[in-house]
Amino acid sequence: MLNQLLQLTVAGVAQGCVYALVALGFVLIYKATETVNFAQGDMMMLGAFFALTASVAMGWPYWATILFAIAVMAVVGMVLERVVLRPVLGQPAFTVVMITIGVGYVLRGVVTMVPGWGSDTFTLPTPFSEGVLKLGPIIFAVQQVAVIAMTSALCLVLYLFFRYSKLGVAMQATSQNQLAAAYMGIPVRRVNMLVWGLSASVATFAGILLAPVTFVHSNMGFIGLKAFPAAVVGGFGSVPGAIVGGLIIGLVEALAGFYLPEGFKDVAAYVVVLIVLLIKPSGIFGETARKKV
Amino acid sequence: MRFLFKTDYDQDIRLFKHSGQVFWYSLLVAVLLAVPYLLDEYLMSQMHFVLIYSIVGLGLMLLVGFTGQISLGHAAFLAVGAYTEALMQARGIPFFISLPSAALFAAALGLIVGLPALRLKGIYLAIATLAFNVIVEEVITRWESLTGGNSGRHLKAIELFGIKLDTDASFYYLCLGLTIVSIVALMNLLRSPTGRAFVAIRDSEISASCMGVNLATYKTLSFAISAALTGIGGALYAHKVTFISPEQFTLLQSIELVTIVILGGVGSIHGAVLGAAFLIVLPQLIAVAKDYLPSNVAGSGLQAVVFGLVLISFIVFEPLGLYGRWLKVRTWFELFPFYRKGMFRRQKSYMKSERLR
Amino acid sequence: MSFFKVEKLGIRFGGVVAVDDVSFEVKRGEVYTIIGPNGAGKTTIFNLIGLIYPASAGRIVFEDKDLTGLAQHRVAELGIARTFQNIELFEHATVLQNLLIGRHRHRRTSLWEELLFTGSVRRAEIAQREAVEKVIDLLDLAHYRDSMVAGLPYGVRKVIELGRALASEPKLLLLDEPSSGLNPEETDEMAFWIEDIKKGLGITVLMVEHDMNLVSRVSDRVLALSEGRVIAEGTPAEVQSHPAVIEAYLGGAAVSAAA
């Protein structure tokens, strides 16, 4: 029984890591530009495809494909911000959300048009697809452990980046107060563009970690929808919140899948988010703000 | 160009502002009545969809365009309307009872959604409605004893007071009648205190409340009426497609419904109809274009790409939507040759943060 | 019965005490002004009266009815209307519609009647419009009646704010810095209107204001606040020469210079 629970926990945490990463990318964008990026999951999908190409078509080793995909998607993210988002800055939040939804459609459609990609499903070769780890009586899939380990590593890197690097501090500044940041000489628009690039890279990382579970196909981004519950549970606009939220959602899903009747697993995330929205919309780490009249 | 000299309040309150409007809309109605004699079977079928989605579009327009709320889950109300109709017809309940029931059940669900919506705004509301849609879809799938689950349900033709509405023309007239009634009802609402209260909530909740508008009441009312209209659309939709299943009412469907509002032009009744028409016409245009494009482009992804690009283009270049474009064109003709390029330019607003700094 | 009074009102936001033990009474038919340097808590008091924030301490009594704990929209229904310092108009509606919304508390028609737009709805609408036209006449807004509010100049919008509050036919009118952003001519007009509102319409006015000329000209009594507390109350002349008031505005050196 305990073994079962532990194994479920690990599985849940592993899946939760993916949600956490997608939520993280999406919270970064929200903090910087108050935009809700519904295309985050599709950026994850596109990133996974780039990794696939590097790995299968160009035959690169796993770590090289990660770097390649991250770099390419960083550019894609920046281009998206510059071309699609910047012209509509200042419009109400709802319209900007609809634009990102449109971007999602375009990404999904374009992926099916690329020769070699199309609407097929592909497997991304990773060094951890096979293998199990035995810790006493408990068996873990190496895959899951790898996901957790790599996510933790990325979080550490991001933490150091935001804390100690010039660009990271600049990003934090623009997220908190654009005007003040501008007065301090920070090129706000360029920083926002870079935030999109960073966010796309994080999504790519998530996609690569997710690929062994869902395989790579043009609709794999829909899992990204679960990043919204994750971000809400953790507290919108909070980076640690996104991670905690993602882990919680992953855990709840894993447990619901096992202990509850069929079908609950798919809606577990959404039931949780509705409950959170009803009780404490600002989530675990979020702050409530008021309009000043 | 027409100058309106108003001499009594009725002129302000009336639905039609001047005789020119009466003339053109009467002509439109006459043409619409003649449509079954003018169009072939295929186009008639498309007209059915246009009318059905117009009704749904009106519902969503009321909520989003006039009350300023968000819903990414309206397909749930569509589903409730559709399934209520299917289940009631299966039990032999006559149409003139099952249709209002569909509206009522959908409205009840709208009330349920509306209540938590009172405290939620913007993205939170969007996510709540999205979550709601997913849950409703799952409930429909799992509650097989009631809904047939993934096997779906079938519907027969509508029988209204003994007359079987199984021809294209008869179904068309039913849809047309309901669409016109919905439009008139909505317009009546908008020129009354309730409609103004909705608009007030859209533009400034705190101000509206300080003027005595009970936010809770009016927001839930807006959700309920919006859901009711969508439910009616759902019932008609069910009869149109004659077979309903949970996968027709997904989040993607909800997003398509929202695009009706955006493409048509937020905050206008014309927009709901224009948006619906555009949504039906677009796939036809894409299908035609497919013959001229290379094979890998003309695959299943083309529709998604075009849809996404259209959505983005409209928001970036034509934020007032199709109705806005129509207004601009008409104004150009009316003012010829004095039309100024910047006439409809929006005030450039700098990002007004909703967060308290 | 007292018309309007505030007893020991207080509110804190986290550790900041914005309003501390403020009490005052407004008599029916007078123009009562609250003055004070920035940050004194004047607009906060308005927000407390309007039940936008719940008070941490004290109570507000209007016509012997305690407002504590009421739902926010009830304030307007009781006959208290307000304008906002930073203008909260309905931007995507016409001026006429803005004013009509101001009359929301006077509606008597039900939803079903409105959907069908029965004769009673039509008659109610005409009555509403007649009432609103009076306000338009008073404030000279006829020229802007059918214009969208978004895009109108600031001075006009301030007048529309006032008009919307007047349209509700309130017993007590809360004006939050009515002259801010207005040039001397517009401020003059505002003074006329406030006098008109008091004498012609019989509405009691509670005002927050910075412009001392306007304050002296229209106010019957003045309350001076500083850092959330009351420091003086009396006629405009009394308050303006009160040493504590001078100190709050100009600092201690000014008091000794005046003495």
Coordinates of C-alpha atoms in Angstrom, one line a residue, chain B residues 30-267:
Chain B
A30 CA -38.1 40.4 -47.0
V31 CA -35.0 38.9 -48.6
L32 CA -34.5 36.6 -45.7
L33 CA -38.1 35.4 -46.0
A34 CA -37.6 34.7 -49.7
V35 CA -34.3 32.8 -49.1
P36 CA -35.7 29.3 -49.3
Y37 CA -36.9 30.1 -52.8
L38 CA -33.5 31.6 -53.8
L39 CA -30.9 29.2 -52.5
D40 CA -30.1 25.6 -53.2
E41 CA -30.0 22.9 -50.6
Y42 CA -26.4 23.2 -49.7
L43 CA -26.5 27.0 -49.1
M44 CA -29.8 26.5 -47.1
S45 CA -28.0 24.2 -44.8
Q46 CA -25.3 26.8 -44.3
M47 CA -28.0 29.4 -43.6
H48 CA -29.4 27.1 -40.9
F49 CA -26.0 27.1 -39.2
V50 CA -25.6 30.9 -39.6
L51 CA -28.9 31.5 -37.8
I52 CA -28.2 29.0 -35.1
Y53 CA -24.8 30.4 -34.4
S54 CA -26.3 33.9 -34.5
I55 CA -28.5 33.1 -31.6
V56 CA -25.6 31.7 -29.7
G57 CA -23.5 34.7 -30.7
L58 CA -26.1 37.0 -29.4
G59 CA -26.0 35.2 -26.1
L60 CA -22.2 35.5 -25.9
M61 CA -22.3 39.0 -27.1
L62 CA -24.5 40.0 -24.3
L63 CA -22.2 38.5 -21.8
V64 CA -18.9 39.6 -23.3
G65 CA -19.7 42.6 -25.4
F66 CA -22.2 44.3 -23.3
T67 CA -21.5 43.1 -19.7
G68 CA -17.8 42.8 -20.1
Q69 CA -17.4 39.3 -18.7
I70 CA -15.4 36.5 -20.2
S71 CA -16.5 33.0 -20.9
L72 CA -14.3 30.3 -22.4
G73 CA -16.9 27.7 -21.6
H74 CA -20.1 28.5 -23.5
A75 CA -20.1 25.2 -25.3
A76 CA -21.2 23.8 -22.0
F77 CA -24.5 25.8 -22.3
L78 CA -24.8 24.7 -25.9
A79 CA -24.5 21.1 -24.7
V80 CA -27.1 21.5 -22.0
G81 CA -29.5 23.0 -24.5
A82 CA -28.8 20.2 -27.0
Y83 CA -29.1 17.3 -24.6
T84 CA -32.2 18.7 -22.8
E85 CA -33.9 18.9 -26.2
A86 CA -32.7 15.4 -27.2
L87 CA -33.8 13.8 -23.9
M88 CA -37.2 15.6 -23.8
Q89 CA -38.0 14.8 -27.4
A90 CA -37.1 11.1 -26.7
R91 CA -39.7 11.2 -23.9
G92 CA -42.3 12.6 -26.2
I93 CA -42.4 16.1 -24.7
P94 CA -43.7 18.6 -27.3
F95 CA -41.3 21.1 -28.8
F96 CA -43.0 24.2 -27.5
I97 CA -42.2 22.9 -24.0
S98 CA -38.8 21.3 -24.6
L99 CA -37.4 24.4 -26.2
P100 CA -38.1 26.7 -23.3
S101 CA -36.9 24.0 -21.0
A102 CA -33.6 23.8 -22.8
A103 CA -33.3 27.6 -22.3
L104 CA -34.3 27.2 -18.7
F105 CA -31.9 24.4 -17.9
A106 CA -29.1 26.3 -19.6
A107 CA -30.0 29.4 -17.7
A108 CA -29.9 27.5 -14.4
L109 CA -26.5 26.3 -15.3
G110 CA -25.6 29.9 -16.2
L111 CA -26.7 31.0 -12.7
I112 CA -24.4 28.4 -11.2
V113 CA -21.5 29.6 -13.3
G114 CA -22.4 33.2 -12.6
L115 CA -22.3 32.9 -8.8
P116 CA -18.6 32.2 -8.5
A117 CA -18.0 34.6 -11.3
L118 CA -19.1 37.4 -9.1
R119 CA -15.7 37.4 -7.3
L120 CA -13.6 36.6 -10.3
K121 CA -12.4 38.8 -13.1
G122 CA -10.4 38.6 -16.2
I123 CA -8.2 35.6 -16.5
Y124 CA -9.6 34.0 -13.3
L125 CA -13.0 34.1 -14.8
A126 CA -11.7 32.8 -18.1
I127 CA -10.0 29.8 -16.4
A128 CA -13.1 29.1 -14.2
T129 CA -15.4 29.0 -17.3
L130 CA -12.8 26.9 -19.1
A131 CA -12.6 24.4 -16.2
F132 CA -16.4 24.4 -16.0
N133 CA -16.6 23.4 -19.7
V134 CA -14.2 20.6 -19.3
I135 CA -16.1 19.3 -16.3
V136 CA -19.5 19.5 -18.0
E137 CA -18.1 17.7 -21.0
E138 CA -16.7 14.9 -18.8
V139 CA -20.0 14.6 -16.9
I140 CA -21.9 14.2 -20.1
T141 CA -19.5 11.6 -21.2
R142 CA -19.6 9.6 -18.0
W143 CA -23.4 9.9 -17.2
E144 CA -24.1 7.3 -19.8
S145 CA -27.5 6.3 -18.5
L146 CA -28.8 9.7 -19.2
T147 CA -26.8 11.0 -22.1
G148 CA -25.6 7.8 -23.8
G149 CA -22.0 8.9 -23.2
N150 CA -19.8 8.7 -26.2
S151 CA -22.4 6.9 -28.2
G152 CA -24.3 10.1 -28.3
R153 CA -28.0 10.6 -28.9
H154 CA -30.1 10.9 -32.0
L155 CA -32.9 13.4 -32.7
K156 CA -35.9 13.3 -34.9
A157 CA -37.4 16.3 -36.8
I158 CA -39.2 18.9 -34.8
E159 CA -42.9 18.6 -34.5
L160 CA -44.5 21.9 -33.6
F161 CA -48.2 21.9 -32.9
G162 CA -48.7 18.9 -35.1
I163 CA -46.7 20.2 -38.0
K164 CA -43.6 18.3 -38.8
L165 CA -40.7 20.7 -39.5
D166 CA -38.7 18.3 -41.6
T167 CA -38.0 20.4 -44.6
D168 CA -35.1 22.8 -45.1
A169 CA -37.6 25.7 -45.5
S170 CA -39.7 25.0 -42.4
F171 CA -36.6 24.6 -40.2
Y172 CA -35.2 27.7 -41.7
Y173 CA -38.3 29.7 -40.9
L174 CA -38.2 28.5 -37.3
C175 CA -34.6 29.5 -36.9
L176 CA -35.2 32.8 -38.6
G177 CA -38.2 33.5 -36.3
L178 CA -36.2 32.7 -33.2
T179 CA -33.3 34.7 -34.3
I180 CA -35.4 37.8 -34.9
V181 CA -37.2 37.4 -31.6
S182 CA -33.8 37.1 -29.9
I183 CA -32.5 40.2 -31.6
V184 CA -35.5 42.2 -30.7
A185 CA -35.6 41.0 -27.1
L186 CA -31.9 41.9 -26.7
M187 CA -32.4 45.3 -28.2
N188 CA -35.3 45.9 -25.9
L189 CA -33.1 44.9 -23.0
L190 CA -30.4 47.3 -24.1
R191 CA -32.6 50.3 -24.2
S192 CA -33.9 49.6 -20.7
P193 CA -32.4 50.1 -17.3
T194 CA -31.2 46.5 -17.2
G195 CA -29.3 46.8 -20.4
R196 CA -27.7 50.0 -19.2
A197 CA -26.7 48.3 -16.0
F198 CA -24.9 45.7 -18.0
V199 CA -23.0 48.3 -19.9
A200 CA -22.2 50.1 -16.7
I201 CA -20.7 46.9 -15.2
R202 CA -18.6 46.5 -18.3
D203 CA -17.1 49.9 -18.2
S204 CA -16.7 50.5 -14.5
E205 CA -17.9 48.0 -11.9
I206 CA -17.1 50.2 -9.0
S207 CA -18.9 53.2 -10.5
A208 CA -21.9 51.1 -11.4
S209 CA -22.1 49.9 -7.8
C210 CA -21.9 53.4 -6.5
M211 CA -24.9 54.3 -8.8
G212 CA -26.9 51.5 -7.2
V213 CA -26.4 48.7 -9.6
N214 CA -26.3 45.4 -7.6
L215 CA -23.3 43.8 -9.2
A216 CA -24.2 40.3 -8.0
T217 CA -27.7 40.4 -9.4
Y218 CA -26.8 41.8 -12.8
K219 CA -23.8 39.7 -13.4
T220 CA -25.6 36.5 -12.6
L221 CA -28.6 37.8 -14.7
S222 CA -26.3 38.4 -17.6
F223 CA -24.8 34.9 -17.3
A224 CA -28.3 33.4 -17.1
I225 CA -29.7 35.2 -20.1
S226 CA -26.6 34.5 -22.1
A227 CA -26.8 30.9 -21.2
A228 CA -30.5 30.7 -22.1
L229 CA -29.9 32.1 -25.5
T230 CA -27.1 29.7 -26.0
G231 CA -29.3 26.9 -24.8
I232 CA -31.9 27.7 -27.4
G233 CA -29.2 27.7 -30.0
G234 CA -28.1 24.3 -28.6
A235 CA -31.6 22.8 -29.0
L236 CA -31.8 24.0 -32.6
Y237 CA -28.2 22.8 -33.2
A238 CA -29.2 19.4 -31.9
H239 CA -32.0 19.1 -34.5
K240 CA -29.8 20.4 -37.2
V241 CA -27.1 17.8 -36.8
T242 CA -29.5 15.1 -35.6
F243 CA -26.8 13.4 -33.7
I244 CA -25.1 14.9 -30.7
S245 CA -22.1 13.6 -28.7
P246 CA -19.9 15.0 -26.0
E247 CA -17.0 15.7 -28.4
Q248 CA -19.0 18.4 -30.2
F249 CA -19.0 20.5 -27.1
T250 CA -15.3 20.9 -26.2
L251 CA -13.1 23.8 -25.3
L252 CA -12.3 24.3 -28.9
Q253 CA -16.0 24.8 -29.7
S254 CA -16.1 27.4 -26.9
I255 CA -13.2 29.2 -28.4
E256 CA -14.9 29.3 -31.8
L257 CA -18.0 30.8 -30.2
V258 CA -15.9 33.5 -28.6
T259 CA -14.4 34.3 -32.0
I260 CA -17.9 35.0 -33.3
V261 CA -17.9 37.9 -30.8
I262 CA -14.5 39.1 -31.7
L263 CA -14.7 38.8 -35.5
G264 CA -18.1 40.4 -35.5
G265 CA -17.2 43.3 -33.4
V266 CA -17.5 43.4 -29.6
G267 CA -20.4 45.3 -28.3

